[in-house]
Coordinates of C-alpha atoms in Angstrom, one line a residue:
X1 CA -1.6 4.8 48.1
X2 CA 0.7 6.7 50.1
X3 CA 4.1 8.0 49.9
X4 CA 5.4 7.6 53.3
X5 CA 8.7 5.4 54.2
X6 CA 9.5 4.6 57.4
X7 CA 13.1 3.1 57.5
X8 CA 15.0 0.7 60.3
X9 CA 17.0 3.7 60.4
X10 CA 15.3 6.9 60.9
X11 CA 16.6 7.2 64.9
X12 CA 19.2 9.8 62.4
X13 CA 17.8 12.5 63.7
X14 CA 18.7 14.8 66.3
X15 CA 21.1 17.0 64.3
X16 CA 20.7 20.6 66.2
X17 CA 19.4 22.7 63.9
X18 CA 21.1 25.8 62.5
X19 CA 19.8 29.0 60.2
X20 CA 20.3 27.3 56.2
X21 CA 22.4 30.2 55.6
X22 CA 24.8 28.8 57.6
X23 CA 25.4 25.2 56.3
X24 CA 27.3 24.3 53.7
X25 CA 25.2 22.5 51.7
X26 CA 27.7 21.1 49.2
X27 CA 29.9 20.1 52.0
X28 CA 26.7 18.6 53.7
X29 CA 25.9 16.7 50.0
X30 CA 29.5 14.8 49.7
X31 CA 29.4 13.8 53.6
X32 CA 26.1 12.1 52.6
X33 CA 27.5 10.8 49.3
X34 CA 30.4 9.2 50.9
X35 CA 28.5 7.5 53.7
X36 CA 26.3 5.9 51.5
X37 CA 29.4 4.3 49.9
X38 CA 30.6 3.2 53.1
X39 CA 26.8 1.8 53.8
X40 CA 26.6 -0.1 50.2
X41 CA 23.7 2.0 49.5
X42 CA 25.5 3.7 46.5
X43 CA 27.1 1.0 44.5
X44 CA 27.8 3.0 41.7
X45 CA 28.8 6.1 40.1
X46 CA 26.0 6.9 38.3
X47 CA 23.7 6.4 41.2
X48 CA 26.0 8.5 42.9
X49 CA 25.8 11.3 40.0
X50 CA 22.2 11.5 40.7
X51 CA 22.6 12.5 44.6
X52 CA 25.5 15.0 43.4
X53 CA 23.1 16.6 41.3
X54 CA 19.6 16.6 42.7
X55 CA 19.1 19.3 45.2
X56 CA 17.3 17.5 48.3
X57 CA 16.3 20.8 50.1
X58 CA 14.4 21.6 47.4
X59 CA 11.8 19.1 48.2
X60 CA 11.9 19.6 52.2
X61 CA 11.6 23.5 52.6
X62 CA 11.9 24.5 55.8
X63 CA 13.7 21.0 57.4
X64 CA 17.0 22.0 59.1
X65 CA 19.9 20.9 55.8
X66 CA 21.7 18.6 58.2
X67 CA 18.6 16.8 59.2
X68 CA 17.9 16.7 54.9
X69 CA 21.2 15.4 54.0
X70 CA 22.0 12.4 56.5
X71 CA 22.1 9.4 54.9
X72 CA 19.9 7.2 57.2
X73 CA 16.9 10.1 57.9
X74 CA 13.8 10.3 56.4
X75 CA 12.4 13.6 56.5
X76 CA 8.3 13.8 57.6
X77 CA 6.3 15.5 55.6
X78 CA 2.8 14.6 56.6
X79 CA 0.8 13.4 59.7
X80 CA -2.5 11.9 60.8
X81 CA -5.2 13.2 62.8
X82 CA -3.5 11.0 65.7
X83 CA 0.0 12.3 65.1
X84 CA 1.1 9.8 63.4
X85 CA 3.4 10.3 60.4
X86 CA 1.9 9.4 56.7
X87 CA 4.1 11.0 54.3
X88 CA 8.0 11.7 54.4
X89 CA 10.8 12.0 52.1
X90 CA 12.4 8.4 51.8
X91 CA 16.1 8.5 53.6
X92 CA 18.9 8.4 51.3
X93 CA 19.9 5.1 52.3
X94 CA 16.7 3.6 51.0
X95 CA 16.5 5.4 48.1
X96 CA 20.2 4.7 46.9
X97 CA 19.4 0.9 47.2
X98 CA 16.3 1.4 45.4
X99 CA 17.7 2.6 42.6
X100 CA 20.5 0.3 42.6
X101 CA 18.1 -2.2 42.5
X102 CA 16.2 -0.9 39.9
X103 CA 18.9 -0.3 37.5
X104 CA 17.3 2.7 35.7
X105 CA 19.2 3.4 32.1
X106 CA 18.6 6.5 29.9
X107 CA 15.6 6.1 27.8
X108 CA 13.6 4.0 30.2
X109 CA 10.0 4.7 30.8
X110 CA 9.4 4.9 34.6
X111 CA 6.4 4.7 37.1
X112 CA 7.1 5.7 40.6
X113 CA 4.1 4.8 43.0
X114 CA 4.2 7.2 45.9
X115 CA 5.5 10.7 45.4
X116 CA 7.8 13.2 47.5
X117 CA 9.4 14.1 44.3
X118 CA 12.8 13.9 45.1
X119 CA 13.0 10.6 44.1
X120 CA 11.1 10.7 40.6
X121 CA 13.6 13.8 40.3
X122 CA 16.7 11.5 40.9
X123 CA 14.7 9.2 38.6
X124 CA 14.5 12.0 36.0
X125 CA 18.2 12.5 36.1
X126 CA 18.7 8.7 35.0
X127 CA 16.2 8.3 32.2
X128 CA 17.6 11.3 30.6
X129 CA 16.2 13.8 28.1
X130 CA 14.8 10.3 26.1
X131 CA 13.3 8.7 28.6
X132 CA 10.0 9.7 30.9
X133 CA 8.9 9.4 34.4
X134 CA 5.5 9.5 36.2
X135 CA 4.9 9.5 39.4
X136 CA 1.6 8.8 41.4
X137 CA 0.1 9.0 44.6
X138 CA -3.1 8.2 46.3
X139 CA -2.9 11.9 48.2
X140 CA -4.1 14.8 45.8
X141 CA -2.1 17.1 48.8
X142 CA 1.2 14.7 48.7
X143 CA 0.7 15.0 44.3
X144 CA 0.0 19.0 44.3
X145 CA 3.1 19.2 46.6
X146 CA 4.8 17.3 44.3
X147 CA 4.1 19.0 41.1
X148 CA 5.1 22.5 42.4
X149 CA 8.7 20.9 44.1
X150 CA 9.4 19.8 40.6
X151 CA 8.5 22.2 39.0
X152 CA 10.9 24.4 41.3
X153 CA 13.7 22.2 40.7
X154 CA 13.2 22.2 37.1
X155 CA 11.6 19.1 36.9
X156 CA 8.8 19.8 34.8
X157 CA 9.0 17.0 32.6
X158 CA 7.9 14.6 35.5
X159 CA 4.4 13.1 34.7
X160 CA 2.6 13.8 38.2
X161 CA -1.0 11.5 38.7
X162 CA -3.0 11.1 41.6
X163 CA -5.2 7.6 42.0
X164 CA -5.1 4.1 43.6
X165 CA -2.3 3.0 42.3
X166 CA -3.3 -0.4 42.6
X167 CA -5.0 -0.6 38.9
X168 CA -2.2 0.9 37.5
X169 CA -2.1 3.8 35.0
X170 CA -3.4 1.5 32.0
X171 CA -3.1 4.8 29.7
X172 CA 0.3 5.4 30.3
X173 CA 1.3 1.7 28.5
X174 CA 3.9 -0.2 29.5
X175 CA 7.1 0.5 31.8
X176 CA 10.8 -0.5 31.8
X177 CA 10.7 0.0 35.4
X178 CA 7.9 0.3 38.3
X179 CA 9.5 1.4 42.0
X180 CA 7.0 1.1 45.0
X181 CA 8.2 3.8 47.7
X182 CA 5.4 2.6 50.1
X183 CA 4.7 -1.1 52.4
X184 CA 2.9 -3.5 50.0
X185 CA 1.3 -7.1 51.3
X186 CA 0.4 -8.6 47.3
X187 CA 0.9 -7.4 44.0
X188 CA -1.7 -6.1 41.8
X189 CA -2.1 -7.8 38.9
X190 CA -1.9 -4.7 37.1
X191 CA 2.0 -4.2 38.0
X192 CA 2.8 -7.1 36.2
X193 CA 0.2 -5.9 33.1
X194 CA 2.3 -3.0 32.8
X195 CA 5.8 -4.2 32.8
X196 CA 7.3 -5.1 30.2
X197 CA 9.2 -9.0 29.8
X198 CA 12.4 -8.6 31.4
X199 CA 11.1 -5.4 33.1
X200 CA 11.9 -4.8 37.0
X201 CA 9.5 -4.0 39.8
X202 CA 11.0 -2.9 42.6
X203 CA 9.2 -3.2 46.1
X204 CA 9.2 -3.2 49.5
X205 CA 6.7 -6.5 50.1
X206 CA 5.4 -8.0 53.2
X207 CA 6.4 -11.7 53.9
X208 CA 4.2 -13.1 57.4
X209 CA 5.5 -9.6 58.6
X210 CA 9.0 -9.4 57.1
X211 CA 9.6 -6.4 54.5
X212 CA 12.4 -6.4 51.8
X213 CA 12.4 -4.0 49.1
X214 CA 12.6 -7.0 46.1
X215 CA 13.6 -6.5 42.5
X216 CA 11.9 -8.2 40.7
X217 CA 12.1 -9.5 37.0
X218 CA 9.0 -9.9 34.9
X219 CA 9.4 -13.7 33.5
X220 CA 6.3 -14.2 31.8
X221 CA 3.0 -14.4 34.0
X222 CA 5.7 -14.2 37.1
X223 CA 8.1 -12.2 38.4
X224 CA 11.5 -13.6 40.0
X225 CA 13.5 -11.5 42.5
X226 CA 16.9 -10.7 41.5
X227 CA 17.9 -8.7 44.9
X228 CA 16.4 -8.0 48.3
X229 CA 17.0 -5.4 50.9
X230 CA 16.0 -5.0 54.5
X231 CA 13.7 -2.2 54.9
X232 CA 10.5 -1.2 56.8
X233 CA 8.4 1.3 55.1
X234 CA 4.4 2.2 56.4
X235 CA 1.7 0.5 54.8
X236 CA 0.1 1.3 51.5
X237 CA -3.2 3.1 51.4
X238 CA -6.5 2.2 49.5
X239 CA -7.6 -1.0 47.6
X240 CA -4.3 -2.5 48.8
X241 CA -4.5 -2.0 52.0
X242 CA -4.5 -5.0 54.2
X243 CA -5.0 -5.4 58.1
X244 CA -2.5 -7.5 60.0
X245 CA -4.9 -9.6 62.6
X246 CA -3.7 -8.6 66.6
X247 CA -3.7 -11.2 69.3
X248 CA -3.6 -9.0 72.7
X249 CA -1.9 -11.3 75.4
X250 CA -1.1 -8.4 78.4
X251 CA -3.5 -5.7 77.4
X252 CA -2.7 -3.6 74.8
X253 CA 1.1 -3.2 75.5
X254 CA 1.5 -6.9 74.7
X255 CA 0.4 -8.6 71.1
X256 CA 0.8 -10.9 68.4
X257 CA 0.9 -9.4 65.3
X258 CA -0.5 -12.1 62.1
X259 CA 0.2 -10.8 58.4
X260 CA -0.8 -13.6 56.6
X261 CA -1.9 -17.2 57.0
X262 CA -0.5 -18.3 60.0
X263 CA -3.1 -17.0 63.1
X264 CA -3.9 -19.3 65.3
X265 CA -7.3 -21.9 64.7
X266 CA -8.2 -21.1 68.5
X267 CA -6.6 -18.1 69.9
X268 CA -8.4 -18.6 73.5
X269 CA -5.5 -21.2 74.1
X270 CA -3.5 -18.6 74.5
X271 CA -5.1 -16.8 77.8
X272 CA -3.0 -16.2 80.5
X273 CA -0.1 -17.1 78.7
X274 CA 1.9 -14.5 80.0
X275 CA 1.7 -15.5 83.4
X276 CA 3.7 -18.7 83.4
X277 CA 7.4 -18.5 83.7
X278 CA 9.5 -17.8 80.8
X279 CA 11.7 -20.6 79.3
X280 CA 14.7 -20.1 77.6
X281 CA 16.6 -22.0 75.5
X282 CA 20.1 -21.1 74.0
X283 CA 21.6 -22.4 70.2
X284 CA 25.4 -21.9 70.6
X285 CA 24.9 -19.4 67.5
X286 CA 27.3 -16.5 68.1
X287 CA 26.9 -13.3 66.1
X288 CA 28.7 -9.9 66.3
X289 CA 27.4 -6.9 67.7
X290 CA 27.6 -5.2 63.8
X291 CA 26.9 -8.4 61.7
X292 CA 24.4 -8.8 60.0
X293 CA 21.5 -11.8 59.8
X294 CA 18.9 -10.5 57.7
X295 CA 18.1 -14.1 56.5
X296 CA 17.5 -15.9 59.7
X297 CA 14.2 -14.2 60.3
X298 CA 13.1 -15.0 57.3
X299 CA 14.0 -18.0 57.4
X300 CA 12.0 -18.4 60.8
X301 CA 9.1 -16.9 58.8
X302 CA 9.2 -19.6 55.9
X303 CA 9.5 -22.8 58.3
X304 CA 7.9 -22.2 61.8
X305 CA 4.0 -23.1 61.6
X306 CA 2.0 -19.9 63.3
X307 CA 4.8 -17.6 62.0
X308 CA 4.3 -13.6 63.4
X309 CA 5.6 -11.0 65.1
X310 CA 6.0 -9.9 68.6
X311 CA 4.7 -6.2 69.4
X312 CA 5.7 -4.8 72.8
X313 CA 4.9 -1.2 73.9
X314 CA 7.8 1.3 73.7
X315 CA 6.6 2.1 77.4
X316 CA 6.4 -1.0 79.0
X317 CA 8.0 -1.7 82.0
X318 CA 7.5 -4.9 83.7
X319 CA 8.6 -4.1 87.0
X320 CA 6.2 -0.9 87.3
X321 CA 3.6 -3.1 85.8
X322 CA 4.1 -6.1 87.7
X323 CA 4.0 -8.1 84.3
X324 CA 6.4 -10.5 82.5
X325 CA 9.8 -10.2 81.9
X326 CA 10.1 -10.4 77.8
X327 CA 14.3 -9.5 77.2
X328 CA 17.7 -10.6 78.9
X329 CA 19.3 -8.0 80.8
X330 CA 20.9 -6.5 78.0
X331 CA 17.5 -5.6 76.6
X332 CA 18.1 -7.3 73.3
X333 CA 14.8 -9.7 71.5
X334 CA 13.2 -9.8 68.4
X335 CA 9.7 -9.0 67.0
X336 CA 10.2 -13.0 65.2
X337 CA 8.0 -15.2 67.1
X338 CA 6.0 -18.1 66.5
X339 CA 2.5 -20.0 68.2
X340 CA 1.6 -23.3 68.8
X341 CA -1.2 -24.1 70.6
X342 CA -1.2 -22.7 73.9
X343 CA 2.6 -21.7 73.9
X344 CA 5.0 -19.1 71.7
X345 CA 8.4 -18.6 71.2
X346 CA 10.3 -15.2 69.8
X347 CA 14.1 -15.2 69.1
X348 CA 16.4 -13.6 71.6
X349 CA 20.1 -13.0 72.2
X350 CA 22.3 -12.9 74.9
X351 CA 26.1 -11.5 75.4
X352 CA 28.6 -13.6 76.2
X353 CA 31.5 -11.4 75.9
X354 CA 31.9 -8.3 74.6
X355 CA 30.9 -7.5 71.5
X356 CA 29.5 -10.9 71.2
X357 CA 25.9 -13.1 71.5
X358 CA 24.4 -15.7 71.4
X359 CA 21.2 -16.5 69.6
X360 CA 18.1 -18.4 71.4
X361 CA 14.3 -18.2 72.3
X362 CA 12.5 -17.1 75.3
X363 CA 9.2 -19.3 75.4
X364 CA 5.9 -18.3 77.7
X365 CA 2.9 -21.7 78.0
X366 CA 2.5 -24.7 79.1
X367 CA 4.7 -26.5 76.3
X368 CA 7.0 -23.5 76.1
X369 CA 10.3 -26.3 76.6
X370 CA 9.5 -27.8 73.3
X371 CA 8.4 -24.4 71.6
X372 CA 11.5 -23.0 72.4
X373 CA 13.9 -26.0 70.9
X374 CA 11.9 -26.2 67.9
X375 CA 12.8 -22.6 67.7
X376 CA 16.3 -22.9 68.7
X377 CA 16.5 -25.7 66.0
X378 CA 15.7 -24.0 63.3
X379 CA 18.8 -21.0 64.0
X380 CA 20.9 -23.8 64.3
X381 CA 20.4 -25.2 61.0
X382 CA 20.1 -22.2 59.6
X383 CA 23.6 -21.3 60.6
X384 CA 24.6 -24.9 59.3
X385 CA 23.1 -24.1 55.8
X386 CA 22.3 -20.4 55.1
X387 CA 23.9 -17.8 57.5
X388 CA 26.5 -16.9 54.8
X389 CA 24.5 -17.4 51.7
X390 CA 22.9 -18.0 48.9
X391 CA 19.6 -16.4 49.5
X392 CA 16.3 -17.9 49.2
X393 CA 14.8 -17.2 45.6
X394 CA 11.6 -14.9 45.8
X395 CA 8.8 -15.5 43.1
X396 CA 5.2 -14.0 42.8
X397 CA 2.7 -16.3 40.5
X398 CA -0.6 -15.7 39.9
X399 CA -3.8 -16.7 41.8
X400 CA -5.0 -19.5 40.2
X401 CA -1.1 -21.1 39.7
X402 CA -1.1 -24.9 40.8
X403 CA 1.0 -25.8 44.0
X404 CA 2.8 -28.5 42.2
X405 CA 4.3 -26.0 40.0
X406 CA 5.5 -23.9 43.1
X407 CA 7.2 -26.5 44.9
X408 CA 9.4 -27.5 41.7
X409 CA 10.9 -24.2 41.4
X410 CA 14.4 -24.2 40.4
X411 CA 17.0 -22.5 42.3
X412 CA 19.6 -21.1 40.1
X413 CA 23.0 -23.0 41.1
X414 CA 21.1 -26.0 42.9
X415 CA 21.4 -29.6 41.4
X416 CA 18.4 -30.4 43.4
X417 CA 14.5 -29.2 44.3
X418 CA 13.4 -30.2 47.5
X419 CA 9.8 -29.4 48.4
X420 CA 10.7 -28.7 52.2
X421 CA 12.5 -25.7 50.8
X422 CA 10.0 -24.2 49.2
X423 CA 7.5 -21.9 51.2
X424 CA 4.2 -21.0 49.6
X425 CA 2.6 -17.8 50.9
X426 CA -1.3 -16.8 49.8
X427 CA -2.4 -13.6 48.9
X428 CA -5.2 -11.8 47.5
X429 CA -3.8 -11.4 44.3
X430 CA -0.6 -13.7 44.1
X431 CA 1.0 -16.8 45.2
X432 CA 4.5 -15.5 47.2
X433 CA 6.8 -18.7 46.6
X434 CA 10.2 -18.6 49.0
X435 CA 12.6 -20.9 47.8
X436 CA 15.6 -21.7 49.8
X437 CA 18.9 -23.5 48.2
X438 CA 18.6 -27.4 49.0
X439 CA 20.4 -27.5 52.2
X440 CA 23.6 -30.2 51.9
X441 CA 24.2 -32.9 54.8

């Protein structure tokens, strides 16, 4: 199980690096305090306390203090044989929600799964002298680091284990709290073994491709979100690993990407795809430029059959290539697409005046007209019903838990259950149940 977190927004970087002995690293600490404020990372002041008093550049020697200290950055610490990064220090933006969403009170017993050590030290700082932390990674290197940058920063008292993670540390007991800093697909059933009722997991899960970091409430044999953030972190390690299923449609610079249930039956119908003309299709859905819709995607995700994701390369260029044209002039899509049959859609936008766009669908196949509506559909209602709230409810059920029993879930504040609202997601371990607010006429 690996440590590494790979945040929406770690294009941070880019700060020219100076000689430490020249930045001011207090002065470099409050600018980062106060922009998480101004983010709503840091919601309050005793998560604040804890990135006042926990010295970041401890735990990244070497790594220019300006580069440590911004609040949306995460700081690489380790990489593949192919370059690729596996370990970093999480950016402070995604840790401050994370512990928000934790809500770690002195005396609490604490497992961290995945370890820089910065974070089990901010974790440290809120259990207090009575309380007790462990961390553990899958990495013996990312754990020895670990144990020595504590130990530096006077954080000795931080268990530090390595191991798969995903059977738990059974001889540690139970926890108050369990925070996942790397991508998870399911649950072990171990996590909810060693929580105790009313405990919180916090976690970034996977959804048919769509991460938020989830609090979540041990009820029982279930746990019930009580929060979720948008994040992206990289994928966990070892017995829970699990490989998303690619569907190549312009070599390998074009792809579907399938996380769960939803690949296609026959994914031959989808040859050639590409080379029909694109099809779009418009809602009338106006967002700004800096407002946010984290729910419509995941609200694509939970009611479009053949849910995925579109992948296309960083380096593609269809006019060098001679290929298809996959954004509007402003360059603007999004990886949320859907199949059926022999035709997908993915969600688009286009301006219409400054500062302004529209939402929509670009469509490629032979029923792309139709694939694109339905698509367009769906943004429409969910503007109608759930642009501005509530949230769907999250819950994670064991295995063997009847579907009848997931498609009468309650929503807190709804008069009603309807089981259109209610999305039931498979895994290995769990039953993910997504249930949205009955919508009203």
């Amino acid at each position: 199980m690996n440590s590494h977190v790979n945040t929406a927004a770690e294009d941070g970087r880019g700060v020219p690096p100076g000689p430490p002995e020249s930045m001011d690293v207090e002065a470099l600490r409050a600018a980062m305090i106060e922009e998480l404020w101004r983010l709503n990372a840091v919601r309050s002041d005793r998560v604040a306390a804890v990135f006042a008093r926990v010295d970041r550049h401890v735990f990244a020697p070497g790594v220019p203090l300006p580069e440590v200290y911004a609040a949306t950055t995460a700081v690489r610490t380790k990489w593949d044989e192919r370059g690729a990064p596996i370990s970093s220090i999480s950016a402070p933006q995604v840790q401050a929600f994370m512990l928000e969403q934790a809500n770690v009170a002195p005396g609490m017993r604490v497992l961290e799964i995945g370890s820089g050590g910065v974070n089990a030290a901010m974790l440290a700082e809120l259990v207090g002298e009575s309380g007790a932390v462990t961390t553990m990674d899958i990495d013996p290197e990312i754990t020895d680091r670990a144990r020595k940058l504590l130990d530096a920063a006077g954080y000795s008292r931080v268990r530090v284990e390595c191991g798969d993670a995903e059977r738990g540390l059974p001889e540690a007991g139970l926890f108050d709290v369990i925070i996942v800093t790397v991508g998870c697909w399911d649950i072990p059933p171990a996590w909810t073994r060693q929580l105790v009722d009313g405990g919180r997991l916090v976690v970034p899960l996977r959804m048919r491709g769509i991460t938020r970091s989830l609090a979540l409430e041990r009820v029982g044999d279930h746990l019930v979100s009580r929060s979720a953030e948008v994040c992206g972190f990289v994928k966990i390690q070892g017995e829970g690993a699990h490989r998303e299923r690619m569907l190549l449609l312009y070599g390998d610079q074009i792809a579907l990407r399938f996380d769960d249930d939803t690949h296609p039956s026959d994914p031959l119908e989808l040859d050639g795809v590409l080379a029909r003309e694109r099809v779009d299709a418009w809602s009338g859905v106006t967002v700004g430029g800096m407002e946010s819709f984290d729910s419509l995607p995941l609200w694509l995700a939970t009611v479009l059959p053949g849910s995925c994701l579109l992948a296309v390369d960083s380096d593609y260029q269809p006019a060098a290539a001679g290929g298809p044209v996959m954004a509007d002039e402003g360059g603007r899509w999004f990886p949320s697409a859907y199949v059926v049959g022999d035709s997908f859609a993915y969600l688009a936008s286009r301006r219409v005046r400054p500062g302004v766009f529209e939402m929509g669908a670009h469509a490629f196949g032979p029923h792309a007209r139709p694939t694109a509506e339905a698509l367009v559909e769906q943004i429409r209602f969910w503007d109608r019903h759930y642009r501005h709230g509530p949230d769907p409810v999250i819950s994670i059920w064991p295995h063997d838990t009847a579907d009848h029993l997931l498609r009468e879930i309650p929503v807190p504040g709804d008069s009603a259950t309807a089981s259109s609202a209610v999305t039931v997601i498979d895994k290995r371990h769990t039953r993910v149940a997504i249930s949205w607010p009955t919508a009203t006429a």
